[in-house]
mmCIF file of C-alpha atoms and ligand atoms in Angstrom:
data_model
loop_
_atom_site.group_PDB
_atom_site.id
_atom_site.type_symbol
_atom_site.label_atom_id
_atom_site.label_comp_id
_atom_site.label_asym_id
_atom_site.label_seq_id
_atom_site.Cartn_x
_atom_site.Cartn_y
_atom_site.Cartn_z
ATOM 1 C CA MET T 1 0.077 -0.115 -0.214
ATOM 2 C CA ARG T 2 2.482 2.468 1.246
ATOM 3 C CA ILE T 3 4.918 1.498 -2.441
ATOM 4 C CA ARG T 4 1.304 2.316 -4.525
ATOM 5 C CA ILE T 5 1.163 5.985 -2.714
ATOM 6 C CA LEU T 6 4.702 6.979 -2.792
ATOM 7 C CA ARG T 7 4.431 5.338 -6.757
ATOM 8 C CA ASN T 8 0.966 7.707 -7.408
ATOM 9 C CA ARG T 9 3.293 10.876 -6.124
ATOM 10 C CA ILE T 10 5.921 9.911 -8.429
ATOM 11 C CA ALA T 11 3.744 9.508 -11.712
ATOM 12 C CA PRO T 12 0.141 11.571 -10.630
ATOM 13 C CA MET T 13 -2.576 9.945 -13.341
ATOM 14 C CA ASP T 14 -2.950 12.215 -16.250
ATOM 15 C CA SER T 15 -5.687 14.424 -15.428
ATOM 16 C CA SER T 16 -7.654 14.353 -18.825
ATOM 17 C CA ILE T 17 -8.286 10.415 -18.176
ATOM 18 C CA GLU T 18 -9.597 10.976 -14.473
ATOM 19 C CA LYS T 19 -11.938 13.852 -16.184
ATOM 20 C CA TYR T 20 -12.680 11.912 -18.944
ATOM 21 C CA LEU T 21 -13.312 8.998 -16.395
ATOM 22 C CA LYS T 22 -15.660 10.850 -14.250
ATOM 23 C CA GLU T 23 -17.508 12.630 -17.003
ATOM 24 C CA LYS T 24 -18.569 9.111 -18.918
ATOM 25 C CA ARG T 25 -19.146 7.161 -15.287
ATOM 26 C CA ILE T 26 -21.695 9.739 -14.450
ATOM 27 C CA ALA T 27 -23.210 9.081 -18.067
ATOM 28 C CA ILE T 28 -22.922 5.674 -17.052
ATOM 29 C CA GLU T 29 -25.173 5.921 -13.786
ATOM 30 C CA SER T 30 -27.422 7.742 -15.382
ATOM 31 C CA THR T 31 -28.698 5.685 -18.367
ATOM 32 C CA LEU T 32 -28.777 2.732 -15.594
ATOM 33 C CA ASN T 33 -30.685 4.381 -13.266
ATOM 34 C CA ARG T 34 -32.944 4.941 -16.382
ATOM 35 C CA LEU T 35 -32.264 1.297 -17.932
ATOM 36 C CA LEU T 36 -33.019 -0.917 -14.588
ATOM 37 C CA HIS T 37 -36.589 -0.620 -13.065
ATOM 38 C CA PRO T 38 -37.499 1.503 -10.053
ATOM 39 C CA PRO T 39 -37.294 0.244 -6.639
ATOM 40 C CA LYS T 40 -40.517 0.499 -6.762
ATOM 41 C CA LYS T 41 -42.177 -1.436 -9.215
ATOM 42 C CA TYR T 42 -43.289 -4.618 -8.364
ATOM 43 C CA PRO T 43 -41.868 -6.913 -7.257
ATOM 44 C CA LEU T 44 -39.826 -4.880 -4.853
ATOM 45 C CA ILE T 45 -37.295 -6.949 -4.029
ATOM 46 C CA ILE T 46 -35.962 -7.964 -7.298
ATOM 47 C CA HIS T 47 -35.676 -4.811 -8.716
ATOM 48 C CA GLN T 48 -33.825 -3.514 -5.006
ATOM 49 C CA ALA T 49 -31.558 -6.431 -5.379
ATOM 50 C CA MET T 50 -30.684 -5.381 -8.850
ATOM 51 C CA ARG T 51 -29.767 -2.194 -8.204
ATOM 52 C CA TYR T 52 -27.971 -2.690 -4.832
ATOM 53 C CA ALA T 53 -25.308 -5.081 -6.884
ATOM 54 C CA VAL T 54 -25.639 -2.667 -9.568
ATOM 55 C CA PHE T 55 -25.051 0.230 -8.001
ATOM 56 C CA GLY T 56 -21.642 -0.494 -5.663
ATOM 57 C CA LYS T 57 -18.529 1.277 -6.041
ATOM 58 C CA GLY T 58 -17.741 -0.433 -9.453
ATOM 59 C CA LYS T 59 -14.593 0.543 -11.697
ATOM 60 C CA ARG T 60 -16.764 0.785 -14.738
ATOM 61 C CA LEU T 61 -14.091 -1.046 -17.015
ATOM 62 C CA ARG T 62 -16.704 -2.317 -19.802
ATOM 63 C CA PRO T 63 -18.702 0.216 -20.226
ATOM 64 C CA ILE T 64 -16.080 2.763 -20.429
ATOM 65 C CA LEU T 65 -14.352 0.643 -23.254
ATOM 66 C CA VAL T 66 -17.426 0.084 -24.997
ATOM 67 C CA ILE T 67 -17.330 4.094 -25.277
ATOM 68 C CA ALA T 68 -13.806 4.073 -25.780
ATOM 69 C CA ALA T 69 -13.614 1.794 -28.867
ATOM 70 C CA ALA T 70 -16.568 3.764 -29.924
ATOM 71 C CA GLU T 71 -15.014 6.826 -30.149
ATOM 72 C CA ALA T 72 -11.910 5.718 -31.191
ATOM 73 C CA CYS T 73 -13.652 4.551 -34.773
ATOM 74 C CA GLY T 74 -15.357 8.003 -34.978
ATOM 75 C CA GLY T 75 -18.672 7.251 -33.332
ATOM 76 C CA LYS T 76 -20.150 8.651 -30.578
ATOM 77 C CA ALA T 77 -20.732 7.833 -26.546
ATOM 78 C CA SER T 78 -24.380 8.682 -26.407
ATOM 79 C CA ASP T 79 -25.103 6.317 -29.224
ATOM 80 C CA VAL T 80 -23.432 3.325 -27.609
ATOM 81 C CA LEU T 81 -24.807 4.000 -24.110
ATOM 82 C CA PRO T 82 -27.691 1.500 -23.738
ATOM 83 C CA ALA T 83 -25.194 -1.072 -25.254
ATOM 84 C CA ALA T 84 -22.100 -0.103 -22.048
ATOM 85 C CA CYS T 85 -24.542 -0.030 -19.664
ATOM 86 C CA ALA T 86 -25.886 -4.001 -20.923
ATOM 87 C CA LEU T 87 -22.068 -5.271 -20.719
ATOM 88 C CA GLU T 88 -22.084 -3.490 -16.835
ATOM 89 C CA MET T 89 -25.181 -5.411 -16.132
ATOM 90 C CA ILE T 90 -23.984 -9.151 -16.890
ATOM 91 C CA HIS T 91 -20.670 -7.964 -15.256
ATOM 92 C CA THR T 92 -22.981 -7.395 -12.466
ATOM 93 C CA TYR T 93 -24.823 -10.629 -13.045
ATOM 94 C CA SER T 94 -21.180 -12.565 -13.516
ATOM 95 C CA LEU T 95 -20.273 -10.999 -9.371
ATOM 96 C CA ILE T 96 -23.221 -11.772 -8.526
ATOM 97 C CA HIS T 97 -22.817 -15.316 -8.858
ATOM 98 C CA ASP T 98 -19.862 -15.587 -8.810
ATOM 99 C CA ASP T 99 -19.615 -14.325 -4.944
ATOM 100 C CA LEU T 100 -22.212 -18.030 -4.330
ATOM 101 C CA PRO T 101 -21.399 -19.895 -1.362
ATOM 102 C CA ALA T 102 -21.491 -22.312 -3.828
ATOM 103 C CA VAL T 103 -19.156 -21.104 -5.874
ATOM 104 C CA ASP T 104 -16.250 -18.027 -4.414
ATOM 105 C CA ASP T 105 -17.564 -17.714 -0.915
ATOM 106 C CA ASP T 106 -17.475 -14.090 -0.757
ATOM 107 C CA ASP T 107 -19.293 -11.642 2.124
ATOM 108 C CA TYR T 108 -18.127 -8.511 0.735
ATOM 109 C CA ARG T 109 -17.972 -6.706 -2.826
ATOM 110 C CA ARG T 110 -17.691 -3.795 -4.491
ATOM 111 C CA GLY T 111 -17.026 -2.105 -0.488
ATOM 112 C CA LYS T 112 -20.864 -3.191 1.139
ATOM 113 C CA LEU T 113 -22.085 -7.047 1.500
ATOM 114 C CA SER T 114 -22.999 -9.166 -1.001
ATOM 115 C CA CYS T 115 -25.826 -9.765 -2.672
ATOM 116 C CA HIS T 116 -26.717 -13.185 -1.000
ATOM 117 C CA LYS T 117 -25.164 -11.273 1.865
ATOM 118 C CA LYS T 118 -28.163 -8.833 1.507
ATOM 119 C CA PHE T 119 -31.100 -10.343 -0.362
ATOM 120 C CA GLY T 120 -30.988 -14.083 0.710
ATOM 121 C CA GLU T 121 -29.030 -16.768 -1.676
ATOM 122 C CA ALA T 122 -32.129 -17.185 -4.165
ATOM 123 C CA MET T 123 -33.145 -13.587 -4.481
ATOM 124 C CA ALA T 124 -29.010 -12.957 -5.450
ATOM 125 C CA ILE T 125 -29.811 -15.938 -7.919
ATOM 126 C CA LEU T 126 -32.628 -13.958 -8.915
ATOM 127 C CA ALA T 127 -30.892 -11.264 -8.980
ATOM 128 C CA GLY T 128 -28.154 -12.464 -11.541
ATOM 129 C CA ASP T 129 -30.414 -14.090 -13.881
ATOM 130 C CA ALA T 130 -32.805 -10.874 -14.353
ATOM 131 C CA LEU T 131 -29.741 -8.458 -14.890
ATOM 132 C CA LEU T 132 -28.856 -10.750 -17.372
ATOM 133 C CA THR T 133 -31.807 -10.846 -19.401
ATOM 134 C CA ARG T 134 -32.270 -7.228 -18.778
ATOM 135 C CA ALA T 135 -29.000 -6.666 -20.303
ATOM 136 C CA PHE T 136 -29.818 -8.223 -23.409
ATOM 137 C CA GLU T 137 -34.025 -6.581 -23.276
ATOM 138 C CA ALA T 138 -31.407 -3.644 -23.935
ATOM 139 C CA LEU T 139 -29.306 -4.637 -26.307
ATOM 140 C CA SER T 140 -32.381 -5.281 -28.224
ATOM 141 C CA GLY T 141 -34.001 -1.977 -27.076
ATOM 142 C CA MET T 142 -31.754 0.234 -28.475
ATOM 143 C CA ARG T 143 -31.709 2.993 -30.979
ATOM 144 C CA LEU T 144 -29.559 3.485 -33.782
ATOM 145 C CA PRO T 145 -28.882 6.061 -35.909
ATOM 146 C CA LYS T 146 -27.088 2.904 -38.964
ATOM 147 C CA ASP T 147 -28.867 -0.156 -39.361
ATOM 148 C CA GLY T 148 -30.647 -3.337 -37.976
ATOM 149 C CA ALA T 149 -27.705 -5.493 -38.726
ATOM 150 C CA LEU T 150 -25.094 -3.934 -36.956
ATOM 151 C CA GLN T 151 -27.610 -4.408 -33.941
ATOM 152 C CA ALA T 152 -28.420 -7.791 -33.879
ATOM 153 C CA LYS T 153 -24.443 -8.567 -35.332
ATOM 154 C CA VAL T 154 -23.867 -6.667 -31.568
ATOM 155 C CA ILE T 155 -26.480 -9.366 -29.846
ATOM 156 C CA SER T 156 -25.258 -11.927 -30.855
ATOM 157 C CA GLU T 157 -21.205 -11.532 -30.529
ATOM 158 C CA VAL T 158 -21.827 -10.615 -26.340
ATOM 159 C CA ALA T 159 -24.358 -13.501 -26.251
ATOM 160 C CA ARG T 160 -21.245 -15.771 -27.609
ATOM 161 C CA ALA T 161 -18.271 -13.876 -25.857
ATOM 162 C CA ILE T 162 -20.244 -14.614 -22.201
ATOM 163 C CA GLY T 163 -21.405 -18.410 -22.584
ATOM 164 C CA THR T 164 -20.099 -21.686 -22.395
ATOM 165 C CA GLU T 165 -17.055 -20.298 -25.205
ATOM 166 C CA GLY T 166 -16.624 -17.018 -23.387
ATOM 167 C CA MET T 167 -16.845 -16.046 -19.696
ATOM 168 C CA LEU T 168 -18.876 -19.039 -18.374
ATOM 169 C CA GLY T 169 -16.756 -22.007 -20.100
ATOM 170 C CA GLY T 170 -14.038 -19.686 -18.096
ATOM 171 C CA GLN T 171 -15.847 -20.262 -15.259
ATOM 172 C CA VAL T 172 -16.705 -24.066 -15.176
ATOM 173 C CA GLU T 173 -12.651 -24.278 -15.587
ATOM 174 C CA ASP T 174 -11.635 -21.731 -12.484
ATOM 175 C CA ILE T 175 -14.224 -24.419 -10.802
ATOM 176 C CA GLN T 176 -12.431 -27.275 -12.056
ATOM 177 C CA SER T 177 -9.045 -26.097 -11.660
ATOM 178 C CA LEU T 178 -7.782 -28.740 -8.824
ATOM 179 C CA SER T 179 -7.878 -31.111 -11.370
ATOM 180 C CA SER T 180 -4.551 -30.106 -12.966
ATOM 181 C CA PRO T 181 -1.684 -31.831 -11.519
ATOM 182 C CA THR T 182 1.522 -30.956 -14.071
ATOM 183 C CA GLN T 183 3.083 -27.710 -14.261
ATOM 184 C CA GLY T 184 2.058 -27.898 -18.054
ATOM 185 C CA GLN T 185 -1.281 -28.442 -17.494
ATOM 186 C CA LYS T 186 -1.472 -26.036 -15.150
ATOM 187 C CA GLU T 187 -0.578 -23.155 -17.719
ATOM 188 C CA LYS T 188 -1.960 -24.373 -20.289
ATOM 189 C CA LYS T 189 -5.381 -24.280 -17.432
ATOM 190 C CA LEU T 190 -4.532 -20.985 -16.470
ATOM 191 C CA ALA T 191 -4.276 -19.140 -19.843
ATOM 192 C CA TYR T 192 -7.419 -20.742 -20.665
ATOM 193 C CA ILE T 193 -9.656 -19.694 -17.745
ATOM 194 C CA HIS T 194 -8.043 -15.752 -17.961
ATOM 195 C CA SER T 195 -9.173 -15.485 -21.798
ATOM 196 C CA HIS T 196 -12.506 -16.830 -20.855
ATOM 197 C CA LYS T 197 -13.573 -15.989 -17.798
ATOM 198 C CA THR T 198 -12.459 -11.960 -17.836
ATOM 199 C CA GLY T 199 -10.899 -11.870 -21.354
ATOM 200 C CA ALA T 200 -14.050 -12.688 -23.243
ATOM 201 C CA LEU T 201 -16.139 -9.568 -21.306
ATOM 202 C CA ILE T 202 -13.551 -7.360 -22.352
ATOM 203 C CA ASN T 203 -12.544 -8.149 -25.245
ATOM 204 C CA VAL T 204 -16.732 -8.187 -26.654
ATOM 205 C CA ALA T 205 -16.950 -4.807 -24.524
ATOM 206 C CA LEU T 206 -14.600 -3.103 -27.385
ATOM 207 C CA LYS T 207 -16.359 -5.046 -30.129
ATOM 208 C CA ALA T 208 -20.101 -3.911 -29.326
ATOM 209 C CA GLY T 209 -18.406 -0.563 -28.988
ATOM 210 C CA ALA T 210 -16.552 -1.076 -32.348
ATOM 211 C CA ILE T 211 -19.568 -2.294 -34.809
ATOM 212 C CA LEU T 212 -21.929 -0.485 -33.600
ATOM 213 C CA ALA T 213 -19.725 3.038 -34.596
ATOM 214 C CA GLY T 214 -18.987 1.104 -37.960
ATOM 215 C CA ALA T 215 -15.683 0.126 -37.600
ATOM 216 C CA SER T 216 -13.617 -1.541 -40.256
ATOM 217 C CA ARG T 217 -12.009 -4.556 -40.459
ATOM 218 C CA GLY T 218 -8.719 -3.628 -39.417
ATOM 219 C CA GLU T 219 -10.472 -1.635 -37.032
ATOM 220 C CA LEU T 220 -11.786 -4.231 -35.072
ATOM 221 C CA LYS T 221 -8.546 -6.690 -35.819
ATOM 222 C CA ALA T 222 -6.574 -3.892 -33.494
ATOM 223 C CA LEU T 223 -9.054 -3.509 -30.635
ATOM 224 C CA ASP T 224 -9.096 -7.130 -30.404
ATOM 225 C CA LYS T 225 -5.222 -7.606 -29.688
ATOM 226 C CA TYR T 226 -5.384 -4.420 -27.511
ATOM 227 C CA GLY T 227 -8.227 -6.266 -25.789
ATOM 228 C CA ARG T 228 -6.353 -9.481 -25.534
ATOM 229 C CA SER T 229 -3.442 -7.816 -23.490
ATOM 230 C CA PHE T 230 -5.683 -5.247 -21.195
ATOM 231 C CA GLY T 231 -7.813 -8.752 -20.154
ATOM 232 C CA LEU T 232 -4.604 -10.530 -19.406
ATOM 233 C CA ALA T 233 -2.811 -7.433 -17.922
ATOM 234 C CA PHE T 234 -6.080 -6.702 -15.981
ATOM 235 C CA GLN T 235 -6.416 -10.151 -14.501
ATOM 236 C CA ILE T 236 -2.977 -11.146 -13.419
ATOM 237 C CA THR T 237 -2.857 -7.368 -11.984
ATOM 238 C CA ASP T 238 -5.827 -8.468 -9.876
ATOM 239 C CA ASP T 239 -4.327 -12.191 -8.732
ATOM 240 C CA ILE T 240 -1.182 -9.877 -7.793
ATOM 241 C CA LEU T 241 -2.929 -7.299 -5.221
ATOM 242 C CA ASP T 242 -5.542 -9.864 -4.300
ATOM 243 C CA LYS T 243 -3.797 -10.968 -0.971
ATOM 244 C CA LYS T 244 -6.820 -13.417 0.314
ATOM 245 C CA GLU T 245 -7.061 -15.158 -2.907
ATOM 246 C CA LYS T 246 -8.206 -18.149 -2.636
ATOM 247 C CA ARG T 247 -8.261 -20.206 -5.769
ATOM 248 C CA GLU T 248 -5.526 -22.196 -6.683
ATOM 249 C CA LEU T 249 -4.573 -20.894 -10.029
ATOM 250 C CA THR T 250 -3.366 -17.904 -10.352
ATOM 251 C CA TYR T 251 -0.728 -16.386 -12.897
ATOM 252 C CA PRO T 252 1.877 -15.502 -8.673
ATOM 253 C CA ARG T 253 0.811 -18.397 -7.576
ATOM 254 C CA ILE T 254 2.456 -20.538 -11.125
ATOM 255 C CA TYR T 255 5.279 -17.902 -12.243
ATOM 256 C CA GLY T 256 5.850 -16.237 -8.593
ATOM 257 C CA LEU T 257 5.142 -12.425 -8.815
ATOM 258 C CA LYS T 258 8.819 -11.217 -10.168
ATOM 259 C CA ALA T 259 7.432 -12.735 -13.129
ATOM 260 C CA SER T 260 3.589 -11.844 -13.072
ATOM 261 C CA ARG T 261 4.877 -8.070 -12.820
ATOM 262 C CA GLU T 262 7.029 -8.104 -15.686
ATOM 263 C CA LYS T 263 4.274 -10.417 -17.876
ATOM 264 C CA VAL T 264 1.861 -7.428 -17.172
ATOM 265 C CA LYS T 265 4.879 -4.549 -17.653
ATOM 266 C CA ARG T 266 4.649 -6.628 -21.329
ATOM 267 C CA LEU T 267 1.247 -6.652 -21.900
ATOM 268 C CA ILE T 268 1.067 -3.054 -21.397
ATOM 269 C CA LYS T 269 3.468 -2.414 -23.927
ATOM 270 C CA SER T 270 2.490 -4.781 -26.680
ATOM 271 C CA ALA T 271 -1.525 -3.763 -26.215
ATOM 272 C CA LYS T 272 -0.669 0.074 -27.344
ATOM 273 C CA VAL T 273 1.080 -1.175 -30.375
ATOM 274 C CA PRO T 274 -2.053 -2.224 -32.442
ATOM 275 C CA LEU T 275 -4.099 1.277 -31.717
ATOM 276 C CA LYS T 276 -1.143 3.054 -34.339
ATOM 277 C CA ILE T 277 -4.016 2.144 -36.655
ATOM 278 C CA PHE T 278 -6.311 5.111 -34.694
ATOM 279 C CA LYS T 279 -3.584 7.477 -34.875
ATOM 280 C CA LYS T 280 -5.207 10.555 -32.042
ATOM 281 C CA ARG T 281 -8.218 8.915 -31.402
ATOM 282 C CA GLY T 282 -6.067 5.579 -29.855
ATOM 283 C CA ASP T 283 -4.986 7.857 -27.006
ATOM 284 C CA THR T 284 -7.792 7.361 -24.887
ATOM 285 C CA LEU T 285 -7.810 3.654 -25.021
ATOM 286 C CA LYS T 286 -4.154 4.047 -24.096
ATOM 287 C CA LYS T 287 -5.027 6.211 -21.626
ATOM 288 C CA LEU T 288 -7.225 3.733 -20.414
ATOM 289 C CA ILE T 289 -5.095 0.328 -19.694
ATOM 290 C CA ASP T 290 -2.010 3.349 -17.319
ATOM 291 C CA TYR T 291 -4.986 3.685 -15.722
ATOM 292 C CA TYR T 292 -7.090 -0.215 -14.970
ATOM 293 C CA VAL T 293 -3.190 -1.430 -15.347
ATOM 294 C CA GLU T 294 -0.312 0.265 -14.891
ATOM 295 C CA SER T 295 -1.070 2.887 -11.796
ATOM 296 C CA ARG T 296 -2.794 -0.384 -9.963
ATOM 297 C CA ILE T 297 0.199 -2.532 -10.182
HETATM 298 C C1 GRG P 1 -20.734 -18.921 -11.536
HETATM 299 C C2 GRG P 1 -22.829 -20.234 -11.935
HETATM 300 C C3 GRG P 1 -22.059 -18.783 -12.256
HETATM 301 C C4 GRG P 1 -22.460 -18.158 -13.246
HETATM 302 C C5 GRG P 1 -22.280 -17.028 -14.001
HETATM 303 C C6 GRG P 1 -19.921 -15.890 -12.595
HETATM 304 C C7 GRG P 1 -19.260 -16.173 -13.928
HETATM 305 C C8 GRG P 1 -20.399 -16.451 -14.815
HETATM 306 C C9 GRG P 1 -18.292 -15.730 -14.795
HETATM 307 C C10 GRG P 1 -17.412 -14.924 -13.395
HETATM 308 C C11 GRG P 1 -16.903 -13.808 -14.331
HETATM 309 C C12 GRG P 1 -15.759 -13.245 -12.893
HETATM 310 C C13 GRG P 1 -16.502 -12.957 -11.930
HETATM 311 C C14 GRG P 1 -14.850 -13.133 -13.876
HETATM 312 C C15 GRG P 1 -14.006 -11.747 -12.665
HETATM 313 C C16 GRG P 1 -13.592 -11.383 -13.552
HETATM 314 C C17 GRG P 1 -13.213 -10.555 -12.689
HETATM 315 C C18 GRG P 1 -11.966 -9.156 -12.450
HETATM 316 C C19 GRG P 1 -13.655 -9.479 -12.010
HETATM 317 C C20 GRG P 1 -13.540 -8.132 -11.279
HETATM 318 O O1 GRG P 1 -13.811 -6.701 -12.063
HETATM 319 P P1 GRG P 1 -13.659 -5.281 -11.739
HETATM 320 O O2 GRG P 1 -12.421 -5.059 -11.203
HETATM 321 O O3 GRG P 1 -14.535 -5.103 -10.552
HETATM 322 O O4 GRG P 1 -13.645 -4.510 -13.022
HETATM 323 P P2 GRG P 1 -15.790 -3.720 -10.434
HETATM 324 O O5 GRG P 1 -16.514 -4.732 -9.058
HETATM 325 O O6 GRG P 1 -14.652 -2.874 -9.915
HETATM 326 O O7 GRG P 1 -16.662 -3.814 -11.433
#
C-alpha cells in the first residue's frame, strides 16, 4: 500500500483521463438508472437487489471500454450508452453469482455486503439472472442511427462471449482447476481461464462499441489485439493485488510475483502497438490501460 501511494506521488495520473472517466461514469450511472426498473416496481425485492448490486463502487471498466472503442472508431458515446450499460449489467450478474457460497463464497463486494448476504441466496441468484435478461432487453431496445444488422451482430457477439465458449466456460474451468496436476497442464488451464472468464467480456466490450460505430475490419482486429493484452494484464494485476486469493490457479502462484509483474509490463507495451491504426483517436485507449492496469501494479 505504502509503495503504491509513493508511486502515485512520483507519477501522478494524467488529469485528462481522470476528467474523461468522471464524465463517462456520470453518463453510465444515469443510463443504468434509466434502464433498470425503479426500486418501487413490483415485485420490489428483485428490483432492489438488482440495483443494490449494480450501484456499488464498481470501476465501470467494461462500459468505459465500449465507449472508448466506439470513439476510437469515430462513433459517439451517446449512441453506445445502452450497450455499455448492458455489459455492466452482465458483469454485475457474473459478480453476484461468483460470490455465492457454492462458487467463491464472498461476503463483500464493491465495498459492501455481497448480494446474497444482503438479500439471501435465492434472491441473489434471481437478481443475477434478471440482470442478464435485462441486459439483452437493453441491447435489443437500442435506437441506433445506423442499421439494425449491426445491432443483431452485437447481440450475437455478446451472447457468444458470455456463454460456454466464453465467460461461463472460463468459470467452469476455474471451478475445476484443482484437477490439473502437472505444471504444463496448469499453465494451459490458467491461460484458458483468464482469456475466457475475464478476457471474453473485456474483448466483447471493445468489439460492441466498435461494431456500433461502424468499425472497419482493420480497426476490429486492432481492438481485438489490444483487448487480449488488456484482459490478461488486468487479470494478472488483480491476482497480484488480491491478498486473500483462494484460487489454486493464479499467475503469481504458478509463475511467481516478479515474473507476473514483468508479464504485466510487457502486456501493457504490446497492447498499445495495434492502436497505431487509430492515430490520435487511440490515445484514450492507451491512457485507459495505464489507468486501469499500470497505475495499480
Ligand atoms: C458462477 C453460476 C455462475 C455463473 C456465471 C460467474 C460467472 C458465470 C463468471 C465469472 C466471471 C467473473 C466473476 C470474473 C472475474 C473477473 C474480474 C476480474 C472481476 C472483477 O472486475 P472489476 O475489478 O470489478 O472490474 P468492479 O466491481 O470494479 O466492476
